[in-house]
């Protein structure tokens, strides 16, 4: 029985690590994409991974709210913005380096410096916040800016799960609503390059 | 339905706003309410800032600038005031930052000259910095994390209010609702009071570093804001930099962490809301027409903006200098020296008001009167802020 419990624990750890990696990958896609499909895929990965991590830390209603908000945001994002994947266009080398450096820095903080459980959640939240903030600074198009804002909202919602105790449904519900509202903007025209 | 009847829209919005203001005035600071399962409470300084902000909105709407649509001004103002109230009563800093993000999305909806991506850049980055700082303070581990969290919170606050080193992009022709001015002069005061109060609770061992960063950035903003406001080419930019200078004083007050200094910060932010913001809005027409005059009224406005006696800014500066002397006298010397820098920039801003007439003139006289009364009797405002 003890062996089964240990195996389940290992599987659970492996799963949360995969989810944290998926959150970073989603945020990296938001940074690296300029088209609506790439942005929606990135946002979808962020939403699913953060919702699942909230679930894994025992915040089920919060996880459901984040997933719902994320799905609405993805649906709305697919309806607006440049109609392509727009992944890693010419000149995106600095952005690729940014995603790797932000991931490594978040990993260092979450795993090496910080102590306690939920390292996967810490990594995912820090990586999405860092990359979302960087994308907001660097974006020249409305769709990219608003997708980054949606991902910031989802990360902030998931950050409530880091607090010891019960944060209540408010942060998750507000975060989900902002994520959806952020994607509701439809760009009138292409701005910048 | 109300679009063709703008007067009716103004009356209904004003009644709703007055109802909200009455609820804020009648609330008891510090009392926790568990409405809808969420713990809401309003601190005394936040309550004071909200009441002052409501007063500033009333001034601006009643004596609306010539080209401004009163219903639009009131609509955006009330939306901002609702967001500020939500920030002030929010149960945790998470929710405060989320409401700030909601306000960023709301402002993005305002029609503007600049592309959306450029308009949301600074305030959304502020949200990312504040959120990162908050998460770092929550992680268990060495004191380094708490100090990194303090850096994130201070940097986020600077980015939110548009102070150095995160000045917001400014377009003089843009409508005020879509410009960075609401962040610096309307939402900023309540946000700063809330973030600083919550941050002190979150950073027990890094509160010294937090205060030192606020003082350092305060001095930087004070000197840079005043010099830039004096020397910059465009008068509209001079007004914008003057907000930065005032923020420098307020940040020094927050950083000093003495009750007297906190009172000084509240008074300075009140003077931003009750003097600098309405005067900036009333100066916009003269700025467009490039009218500059040196009448006695312009000089009185300059005296008020410079924080000379008997205006509200004077009492705030005296309180700040007194607390700086009590803590570390060389700091008081630096602050006292930099106060001289307000004079040339304020003379320039006073001249840029042009020749106001009609409602604007009445508004300016009322602003000067309110600032004189609060400058001579600041105690009611300080008591309201719990000082």
Coordinates of C-alpha atoms in Angstrom, one line a residue:
Chain A
X1 CA 0.0 0.0 0.0
X2 CA 2.8 2.3 0.9
X3 CA 4.4 1.6 -2.4
X4 CA 1.1 2.5 -4.1
X5 CA 0.9 5.8 -2.2
X6 CA 4.5 6.6 -3.1
X7 CA 3.8 5.8 -6.8
X8 CA 0.7 8.0 -6.7
X9 CA 2.7 10.8 -5.1
X10 CA 5.4 10.5 -7.8
X11 CA 2.8 10.5 -10.6
X12 CA 1.1 13.6 -9.0
X13 CA 4.5 15.4 -8.8
X14 CA 5.2 14.5 -12.4
X15 CA 1.8 15.7 -13.5
X16 CA 2.2 19.1 -11.7
X17 CA 5.6 19.5 -13.3
X18 CA 4.2 18.8 -16.8
X19 CA 1.4 21.4 -16.0
X20 CA 4.0 24.0 -14.9
X21 CA 6.0 23.4 -18.1
X22 CA 2.7 23.8 -20.1
X23 CA 2.0 27.1 -18.5
X24 CA 5.5 28.4 -19.4
X25 CA 5.1 27.0 -22.9
X26 CA 1.7 28.8 -23.3
X27 CA 3.2 32.1 -22.0
X28 CA 6.2 31.6 -24.4
X29 CA 3.7 31.1 -27.3
X30 CA 1.9 34.4 -26.4
X31 CA 5.3 36.1 -26.5
X32 CA 6.4 34.5 -29.8
X33 CA 3.1 34.7 -31.7
X34 CA 1.6 37.6 -33.6
X35 CA -1.3 35.8 -35.2
X36 CA -4.7 35.0 -33.6
X37 CA -4.2 31.2 -33.7
X38 CA -0.8 31.3 -32.1
X39 CA -2.0 33.7 -29.4
X40 CA -5.1 31.6 -28.8
X41 CA -3.1 28.4 -28.5
X42 CA -0.7 30.1 -26.0
X43 CA -3.6 31.5 -23.9
X44 CA -5.4 28.2 -24.0
X45 CA -2.3 26.4 -22.7
X46 CA -1.8 29.0 -19.9
X47 CA -5.5 28.8 -18.9
X48 CA -5.6 25.0 -18.9
X49 CA -2.3 24.6 -17.0
X50 CA -3.1 27.2 -14.4
X51 CA -6.6 25.9 -13.8
X52 CA -5.3 22.3 -13.4
X53 CA -2.6 23.6 -11.0
X54 CA -5.3 25.4 -8.9
X55 CA -7.2 22.0 -8.9
X56 CA -4.1 20.2 -7.8
X57 CA -3.6 22.5 -4.9
X58 CA -7.2 21.9 -3.7
X59 CA -8.9 25.0 -5.1
X60 CA -11.4 23.3 -7.3
X61 CA -14.0 26.1 -7.7
X62 CA -11.2 28.5 -8.5
X63 CA -9.8 26.1 -11.1
X64 CA -13.2 25.8 -12.8
X65 CA -13.5 29.6 -12.9
X66 CA -10.0 30.0 -14.4
X67 CA -10.7 27.3 -17.0
X68 CA -14.1 28.9 -17.9
X69 CA -12.6 32.4 -18.2
X70 CA -9.7 31.0 -20.2
X71 CA -11.9 29.1 -22.7
X72 CA -14.1 32.2 -23.3
X73 CA -10.9 34.3 -23.8
X74 CA -9.5 31.7 -26.3
X75 CA -12.8 31.6 -28.2
X76 CA -13.0 35.4 -28.5
X77 CA -9.3 35.6 -29.4
X78 CA -9.8 33.2 -32.3
X79 CA -12.4 35.6 -33.7
X80 CA -10.1 38.7 -33.9
X81 CA -6.5 39.7 -34.7
X82 CA -4.3 38.9 -37.7
X83 CA -5.5 35.7 -39.3
X84 CA -2.5 33.4 -39.0
X85 CA -0.3 31.6 -36.5
X86 CA 2.3 34.3 -36.7
X87 CA 4.8 32.1 -34.8
X88 CA 8.4 33.1 -34.6
X89 CA 8.5 35.5 -37.5
X90 CA 11.7 37.1 -38.7
X91 CA 13.5 39.0 -36.0
X92 CA 12.1 36.9 -33.1
X93 CA 15.5 35.7 -31.8
X94 CA 15.4 38.2 -28.8
X95 CA 12.0 37.0 -27.9
X96 CA 13.1 33.3 -27.9
X97 CA 16.0 34.2 -25.7
X98 CA 13.6 36.1 -23.4
X99 CA 11.3 33.1 -23.0
X100 CA 14.2 30.9 -22.1
X101 CA 15.8 33.4 -19.6
X102 CA 12.4 34.2 -18.0
X103 CA 11.8 30.4 -17.6
X104 CA 15.2 29.8 -16.1
X105 CA 14.9 32.7 -13.7
X106 CA 11.4 31.7 -12.6
X107 CA 12.7 28.1 -12.1
X108 CA 15.6 29.3 -10.0
X109 CA 13.3 31.4 -7.8
X110 CA 10.5 28.8 -7.5
X111 CA 12.7 25.7 -6.9
X112 CA 16.1 26.8 -5.5
X113 CA 15.4 30.0 -3.6
X114 CA 11.8 29.5 -2.3
X115 CA 10.9 26.7 0.1
X116 CA 7.8 24.7 0.7
X117 CA 5.3 22.8 -1.4
X118 CA 3.7 23.8 -4.7
X119 CA 7.0 24.6 -6.5
X120 CA 5.2 23.9 -9.8
X121 CA 2.5 26.5 -9.1
X122 CA 5.1 29.0 -8.0
X123 CA 7.1 28.4 -11.2
X124 CA 4.0 28.6 -13.4
X125 CA 2.7 31.9 -11.9
X126 CA 6.1 33.6 -11.9
X127 CA 6.8 32.5 -15.5
X128 CA 3.4 33.7 -16.8
X129 CA 3.6 37.0 -14.9
X130 CA 7.2 37.7 -16.2
X131 CA 6.5 36.7 -19.8
X132 CA 3.0 38.5 -19.8
X133 CA 4.7 41.7 -18.5
X134 CA 7.4 41.4 -21.1
X135 CA 4.9 40.9 -23.9
X136 CA 2.8 43.9 -22.8
X137 CA 6.0 46.1 -23.1
X138 CA 7.0 44.7 -26.4
X139 CA 3.6 44.3 -28.2
X140 CA 2.7 46.6 -31.1
X141 CA -0.6 45.1 -31.9
X142 CA -3.9 45.2 -30.0
X143 CA -4.5 41.5 -30.1
X144 CA -1.0 40.7 -28.6
X145 CA -1.4 43.3 -25.9
X146 CA -4.9 42.1 -24.8
X147 CA -3.8 38.4 -24.9
X148 CA -0.9 39.3 -22.6
X149 CA -3.4 41.1 -20.3
X150 CA -5.6 38.0 -20.3
X151 CA -2.7 35.8 -19.4
X152 CA -1.7 38.2 -16.6
X153 CA -5.2 38.1 -15.2
X154 CA -5.2 34.3 -15.2
X155 CA -1.7 34.2 -13.5
X156 CA -3.0 36.6 -10.8
X157 CA -6.0 34.4 -10.2
X158 CA -3.8 31.4 -9.8
X159 CA -1.5 33.3 -7.5
X160 CA -4.3 33.3 -5.0
X161 CA -3.7 29.6 -4.5
X162 CA -0.2 30.3 -3.2
X163 CA -1.6 31.9 -0.1
X164 CA -1.9 29.5 2.9
X165 CA -5.6 29.1 3.7
X166 CA -8.7 29.7 1.6
X167 CA -8.6 32.8 -0.6
X168 CA -12.3 32.5 -1.5
X169 CA -13.8 32.6 -5.0
X170 CA -13.3 36.4 -5.6
X171 CA -9.8 36.5 -7.1
X172 CA -10.5 33.6 -9.4
X173 CA -13.9 34.9 -10.6
X174 CA -12.5 38.4 -11.2
X175 CA -9.4 37.0 -12.9
X176 CA -11.6 34.9 -15.2
X177 CA -13.9 37.9 -16.1
X178 CA -10.9 40.1 -16.9
X179 CA -9.3 37.4 -19.0
X180 CA -12.5 37.1 -21.0
X181 CA -13.0 40.9 -21.3
X182 CA -9.4 41.3 -22.4
X183 CA -10.0 39.1 -25.4
X184 CA -13.4 40.7 -26.2
X185 CA -11.5 43.6 -27.9
X186 CA -11.4 43.2 -31.7
X187 CA -8.6 45.2 -33.4
X188 CA -10.0 47.6 -36.0
X189 CA -6.8 47.6 -38.0
X190 CA -3.2 46.3 -38.0
X191 CA -1.0 48.7 -36.0
X192 CA 2.7 48.8 -36.4
X193 CA 4.8 45.9 -37.6
Chain B
X1 CA -31.7 55.4 -24.3
X2 CA -30.0 58.2 -22.4
X3 CA -27.6 59.1 -25.3
X4 CA -29.8 61.8 -26.8
X5 CA -30.8 63.2 -23.3
X6 CA -27.4 64.1 -21.9
X7 CA -28.8 66.3 -19.1
X8 CA -30.9 63.5 -17.9
X9 CA -27.9 61.2 -18.0
X10 CA -25.9 63.7 -16.0
X11 CA -28.7 64.0 -13.4
X12 CA -29.1 60.2 -13.0
X13 CA -25.3 59.6 -12.9
X14 CA -24.9 62.4 -10.4
X15 CA -27.6 60.9 -8.1
X16 CA -25.9 57.5 -8.3
X17 CA -22.5 59.1 -7.6
X18 CA -23.9 61.0 -4.6
X19 CA -25.4 57.8 -3.3
X20 CA -22.1 56.1 -3.5
X21 CA -20.4 59.0 -1.9
X22 CA -22.9 59.0 1.0
X23 CA -22.1 55.3 1.5
X24 CA -18.4 56.1 1.7
X25 CA -18.9 59.0 4.1
X26 CA -21.2 57.0 6.4
X27 CA -18.9 54.0 6.5
X28 CA -16.8 53.3 9.6
X29 CA -13.0 52.9 8.8
X30 CA -11.6 49.6 9.7
X31 CA -15.0 47.9 10.2
X32 CA -15.1 44.5 8.3
X33 CA -18.3 43.7 6.4
X34 CA -18.8 40.1 5.2
X35 CA -21.3 40.9 2.4
X36 CA -21.5 38.1 -0.2
X37 CA -18.9 36.1 1.7
X38 CA -16.2 38.6 0.9
X39 CA -14.5 40.6 3.7
X40 CA -14.6 44.2 2.8
X41 CA -13.1 47.0 4.9
X42 CA -12.2 50.6 4.3
X43 CA -9.1 52.2 5.9
X44 CA -9.3 55.8 7.1
X45 CA -6.6 57.2 4.6
X46 CA -8.3 55.4 1.7
X47 CA -11.7 56.8 2.8
X48 CA -10.3 60.3 3.0
X49 CA -8.7 60.0 -0.5
X50 CA -12.0 58.7 -1.9
X51 CA -14.0 61.6 -0.5
X52 CA -11.4 64.1 -1.8
X53 CA -11.4 62.4 -5.2
X54 CA -15.2 62.6 -5.3
X55 CA -14.9 66.3 -4.5
X56 CA -12.4 66.8 -7.3
X57 CA -14.8 65.0 -9.7
X58 CA -17.7 67.2 -8.6
X59 CA -15.6 70.4 -9.2
X60 CA -14.5 69.2 -12.7
X61 CA -18.0 68.2 -13.7
X62 CA -19.8 71.3 -12.3
X63 CA -17.3 73.7 -13.9
X64 CA -16.6 71.5 -16.9
X65 CA -14.0 72.8 -19.4
X66 CA -15.4 74.5 -22.5
X67 CA -14.9 71.7 -25.0
X68 CA -15.6 68.8 -22.6
X69 CA -18.9 66.9 -22.7
X70 CA -20.2 66.9 -19.1
X71 CA -22.0 63.6 -19.3
X72 CA -18.9 61.9 -20.7
X73 CA -16.7 63.5 -18.1
X74 CA -19.0 62.3 -15.3
X75 CA -19.4 58.8 -16.8
X76 CA -15.7 58.2 -16.9
X77 CA -15.1 59.9 -13.6
X78 CA -17.8 57.7 -11.8
X79 CA -16.4 54.6 -13.5
X80 CA -12.9 55.5 -12.1
X81 CA -14.4 56.3 -8.7
X82 CA -16.2 53.0 -8.6
X83 CA -12.9 51.2 -9.4
X84 CA -11.1 53.3 -6.7
X85 CA -13.7 52.3 -4.2
X86 CA -13.3 48.7 -5.1
X87 CA -9.5 49.1 -4.7
X88 CA -9.9 50.7 -1.3
X89 CA -12.3 48.0 0.1
X90 CA -10.7 44.9 -1.5
X91 CA -9.9 42.2 1.0
X92 CA -6.4 41.3 -0.3
X93 CA -3.7 42.9 -2.5
X94 CA -4.4 40.2 -5.1
X95 CA -7.9 41.6 -5.6
X96 CA -6.5 45.2 -5.6
X97 CA -4.2 44.3 -8.5
X98 CA -7.0 42.5 -10.3
X99 CA -9.2 45.6 -10.0
X100 CA -6.3 47.7 -11.3
X101 CA -6.1 45.4 -14.3
X102 CA -9.9 45.7 -14.8
X103 CA -9.4 49.5 -14.9
X104 CA -6.6 49.1 -17.5
X105 CA -9.0 47.2 -19.7
X106 CA -11.7 49.8 -19.1
X107 CA -9.5 52.7 -20.0
X108 CA -8.5 50.8 -23.2
X109 CA -12.1 51.1 -24.3
X110 CA -11.8 54.9 -24.3
X111 CA -11.5 56.4 -27.8
X112 CA -8.0 57.8 -28.2
X113 CA -5.4 59.0 -30.6
X114 CA -2.7 56.6 -29.6
X115 CA -2.8 52.9 -30.5
X116 CA -4.2 50.6 -27.8
X117 CA -1.0 48.7 -27.4
X118 CA 0.9 51.9 -26.5
X119 CA -1.8 53.1 -24.2
X120 CA -2.0 50.0 -22.1
X121 CA 1.8 49.3 -22.0
X122 CA 2.7 51.2 -18.8
X123 CA -0.3 50.4 -16.6
X124 CA -0.4 46.7 -17.7
X125 CA 3.3 46.4 -17.0
X126 CA 2.6 48.0 -13.6
X127 CA 0.1 45.1 -12.9
X128 CA 2.8 42.5 -13.9
X129 CA 5.4 44.2 -11.5
X130 CA 2.9 44.5 -8.6
X131 CA 1.8 40.9 -9.1
X132 CA 5.4 39.6 -9.3
X133 CA 6.2 41.6 -6.1
X134 CA 3.2 40.2 -4.3
X135 CA 4.0 36.6 -5.3
X136 CA 7.6 37.0 -4.2
X137 CA 6.6 38.3 -0.7
X138 CA 4.3 35.3 -0.3
X139 CA 6.9 32.7 -1.0
X140 CA 8.6 31.0 2.0
X141 CA 12.4 31.3 1.9
X142 CA 15.3 33.6 2.7
X143 CA 14.9 37.4 3.3
X144 CA 16.1 37.9 -0.3
X145 CA 12.6 37.0 -1.5
X146 CA 11.0 39.6 0.7
X147 CA 13.4 42.3 -0.6
X148 CA 12.8 41.3 -4.2
X149 CA 9.1 41.5 -3.5
X150 CA 9.5 45.0 -2.1
X151 CA 11.4 46.0 -5.3
X152 CA 8.5 44.6 -7.4
X153 CA 5.8 46.4 -5.3
X154 CA 7.7 49.8 -5.5
X155 CA 8.4 49.4 -9.2
X156 CA 4.8 48.4 -9.9
X157 CA 3.5 51.4 -7.9
X158 CA 5.8 53.8 -9.9
X159 CA 4.7 52.3 -13.2
X160 CA 1.0 52.5 -12.2
X161 CA 1.2 56.2 -11.3
X162 CA 3.5 57.1 -14.2
X163 CA 6.4 58.3 -12.0
X164 CA 10.1 57.9 -12.8
X165 CA 11.5 55.5 -13.9
X166 CA 8.3 54.5 -15.7
X167 CA 6.9 57.7 -17.2
X168 CA 3.8 57.0 -19.2
X169 CA 3.6 58.1 -22.9
X170 CA 1.8 61.5 -23.1
X171 CA 0.0 63.0 -26.0
X172 CA -1.2 66.6 -25.3
X173 CA -4.1 66.3 -27.8
X174 CA -5.6 63.2 -26.3
X175 CA -8.7 63.2 -24.2
X176 CA -8.0 63.3 -20.5
X177 CA -9.9 60.0 -19.9
X178 CA -7.6 58.1 -22.3
X179 CA -4.4 59.9 -21.3
X180 CA -2.0 59.0 -18.4
X181 CA -3.4 61.9 -16.3
X182 CA -6.1 59.8 -14.5
X183 CA -3.4 57.3 -13.4
X184 CA -1.3 60.1 -11.9
X185 CA -3.9 62.4 -10.6
X186 CA -7.2 60.5 -10.0
X187 CA -6.7 56.8 -9.5
X188 CA -3.1 57.1 -8.3
X189 CA -3.7 58.6 -4.8
X190 CA -6.1 55.9 -3.7
X191 CA -4.0 53.2 -5.3
X192 CA -0.8 54.4 -3.6
X193 CA -2.4 54.7 -0.2
X194 CA -3.8 51.1 -0.5
X195 CA -0.6 49.5 -1.9
X196 CA 1.7 51.2 0.7
X197 CA -0.6 50.2 3.6
X198 CA -0.9 46.6 2.4
X199 CA 2.8 46.3 1.5
X200 CA 3.8 47.3 5.0
X201 CA 1.7 44.4 6.4
X202 CA 3.3 42.0 3.8
X203 CA 6.9 43.1 4.3
X204 CA 7.6 42.9 8.0
X205 CA 11.4 42.5 7.7
X206 CA 11.9 44.5 4.5
X207 CA 9.8 47.5 5.5
X208 CA 13.0 49.6 5.9
X209 CA 14.2 48.7 2.4
X210 CA 10.6 49.5 1.1
X211 CA 10.6 52.9 2.8
X212 CA 14.2 53.7 1.6
X213 CA 13.2 52.9 -2.0
X214 CA 10.2 55.2 -1.8
X215 CA 12.3 58.0 -0.4
X216 CA 15.0 57.6 -3.0
X217 CA 12.5 57.5 -5.9
X218 CA 10.5 60.4 -4.2
X219 CA 13.6 62.6 -4.3
X220 CA 14.3 61.6 -7.9
X221 CA 10.7 62.4 -9.0
X222 CA 10.7 65.6 -7.0
X223 CA 13.8 67.1 -8.6
X224 CA 13.2 65.7 -12.1
X225 CA 9.5 66.6 -12.1
X226 CA 10.2 70.2 -11.1
X227 CA 13.1 70.7 -13.4
X228 CA 11.3 69.2 -16.4
X229 CA 8.1 71.2 -15.7
X230 CA 10.2 74.3 -15.7
X231 CA 12.5 73.6 -18.7
X232 CA 10.3 71.5 -21.0
X233 CA 9.2 73.1 -24.3
X234 CA 5.5 72.4 -24.3
X235 CA 3.2 73.8 -21.6
X236 CA 1.0 70.6 -21.6
X237 CA 4.1 68.5 -20.9
X238 CA 5.0 71.0 -18.1
X239 CA 1.7 70.3 -16.4
X240 CA 2.3 66.5 -16.7
X241 CA 5.8 66.8 -15.2
X242 CA 4.4 68.9 -12.3
X243 CA 2.3 65.9 -11.3
X244 CA 5.5 63.9 -11.1
X245 CA 7.1 66.6 -8.8
X246 CA 4.1 66.4 -6.4
X247 CA 4.3 62.6 -6.4
X248 CA 7.9 62.9 -5.4
X249 CA 6.9 64.7 -2.2
X250 CA 4.1 62.2 -1.5
X251 CA 6.5 59.3 -2.0
X252 CA 8.9 60.8 0.5
X253 CA 6.0 61.1 3.0
X254 CA 5.0 57.5 2.5
X255 CA 8.7 56.3 2.8
X256 CA 9.3 58.2 6.1
X257 CA 6.8 55.9 7.8
X258 CA 6.0 58.4 10.6
X259 CA 2.4 59.4 11.3
X260 CA 3.2 63.1 10.6
X261 CA 4.8 62.1 7.2
X262 CA 1.9 60.0 6.3
X263 CA -0.4 63.0 7.0
X264 CA 1.9 65.1 4.8
X265 CA 1.5 62.5 2.0
X266 CA -2.3 62.6 2.3
X267 CA -2.3 66.4 2.2
X268 CA -0.1 66.5 -0.9
X269 CA -2.3 64.0 -2.7
X270 CA -5.3 66.0 -1.7
X271 CA -3.8 69.1 -3.2
X272 CA -3.1 67.1 -6.4
X273 CA -6.8 66.1 -6.5
X274 CA -8.3 69.4 -5.4
X275 CA -6.0 71.8 -7.1
X276 CA -3.6 70.5 -9.8
X277 CA -6.0 68.2 -11.5
X278 CA -8.9 70.6 -12.0
X279 CA -6.5 73.5 -12.9
X280 CA -4.8 71.3 -15.5
X281 CA -8.2 70.5 -17.1
X282 CA -9.2 74.2 -17.1
X283 CA -5.9 75.1 -18.6
X284 CA -6.3 72.8 -21.7
X285 CA -8.2 75.4 -23.7
X286 CA -5.6 78.1 -23.1
X287 CA -2.8 75.6 -23.8
X288 CA -4.4 74.9 -27.3
X289 CA -4.7 78.6 -28.0
X290 CA -1.3 79.3 -26.5
X291 CA -2.6 82.2 -24.4
X292 CA -0.2 83.2 -21.5
X293 CA -1.0 86.0 -19.1
X294 CA 0.4 87.5 -15.9
X295 CA -2.7 88.7 -14.1
X296 CA -3.0 88.5 -10.3
X297 CA -5.2 85.4 -10.6
X298 CA -2.4 83.6 -12.5
X299 CA 0.1 84.6 -9.8
X300 CA -2.3 83.3 -7.1
X301 CA -2.6 80.0 -8.9
X302 CA 1.2 79.8 -9.2
X303 CA 1.5 80.4 -5.5
X304 CA -1.0 77.7 -4.8
X305 CA 0.7 75.2 -7.1
X306 CA 4.1 76.1 -5.5
X307 CA 2.8 75.2 -2.1
X308 CA 3.3 78.6 -0.6
X309 CA 1.4 79.8 2.5
X310 CA -1.6 79.8 3.1
X311 CA -2.4 77.1 0.6
X312 CA -2.9 73.4 1.3
X313 CA 0.6 72.4 -0.1
X314 CA 2.3 74.6 2.5
X315 CA 1.1 72.6 5.5
X316 CA 2.0 69.4 3.8
X317 CA 5.5 70.6 3.1
X318 CA 6.0 71.8 6.7
X319 CA 4.8 68.4 8.1
X320 CA 7.1 66.6 5.7
X321 CA 10.1 68.7 6.6
X322 CA 9.4 68.3 10.3
X323 CA 9.2 64.5 10.1
X324 CA 12.3 64.3 7.8
X325 CA 14.2 66.4 10.4
X326 CA 13.1 64.0 13.2
X327 CA 14.3 61.0 11.2
X328 CA 17.5 62.2 9.4
X329 CA 18.2 65.9 9.1
X330 CA 20.3 65.8 5.9
X331 CA 17.2 64.4 4.2
X332 CA 15.2 67.5 5.4
X333 CA 18.0 69.7 4.0
X334 CA 17.7 68.0 0.5
X335 CA 13.9 68.3 0.6
X336 CA 14.0 71.9 1.7
X337 CA 16.5 72.8 -1.1
X338 CA 14.4 71.1 -3.7
X339 CA 11.2 72.9 -2.6
X340 CA 12.7 76.1 -4.2
X341 CA 12.4 74.3 -7.6
X342 CA 8.6 74.5 -7.5
X343 CA 8.7 78.3 -7.9
X344 CA 9.7 78.7 -11.6
X345 CA 7.6 75.8 -12.8
X346 CA 4.5 77.0 -10.9
X347 CA 4.9 80.5 -12.3
X348 CA 5.0 79.0 -15.8
X349 CA 1.9 76.8 -15.1
X350 CA 0.0 79.8 -13.6
X351 CA 0.7 81.8 -16.8
X352 CA -0.5 78.9 -19.0
X353 CA -4.0 79.2 -17.5
X354 CA -4.6 82.2 -19.8
X355 CA -7.6 84.4 -19.2
X356 CA -10.2 82.2 -17.7
X357 CA -13.8 83.4 -17.8
X358 CA -17.3 82.1 -17.0
X359 CA -17.5 78.7 -15.2
X360 CA -13.8 78.2 -15.4
X361 CA -13.1 81.4 -13.6
X362 CA -15.6 80.5 -10.9
X363 CA -14.0 77.0 -10.6
X364 CA -10.5 78.5 -10.2
X365 CA -11.7 80.9 -7.5
X366 CA -13.4 78.0 -5.7
X367 CA -10.3 75.8 -6.0
X368 CA -8.1 78.6 -4.5
X369 CA -10.7 79.2 -1.7
X370 CA -10.9 75.4 -0.8
X371 CA -7.1 75.2 -0.8
X372 CA -6.7 78.2 1.4
X373 CA -9.3 76.9 3.9
X374 CA -7.7 73.4 4.0
X375 CA -4.2 75.1 4.2
X376 CA -5.2 77.1 7.3
X377 CA -7.3 74.3 8.8
X378 CA -5.8 71.0 7.6
X379 CA -6.9 69.2 10.9
X380 CA -10.3 68.0 9.6
X381 CA -8.7 66.4 6.6
X382 CA -6.0 64.8 8.7
X383 CA -8.6 63.5 11.2
X384 CA -10.6 62.1 8.3
X385 CA -7.4 60.3 7.2
X386 CA -6.9 58.9 10.7
X387 CA -3.8 61.0 11.4

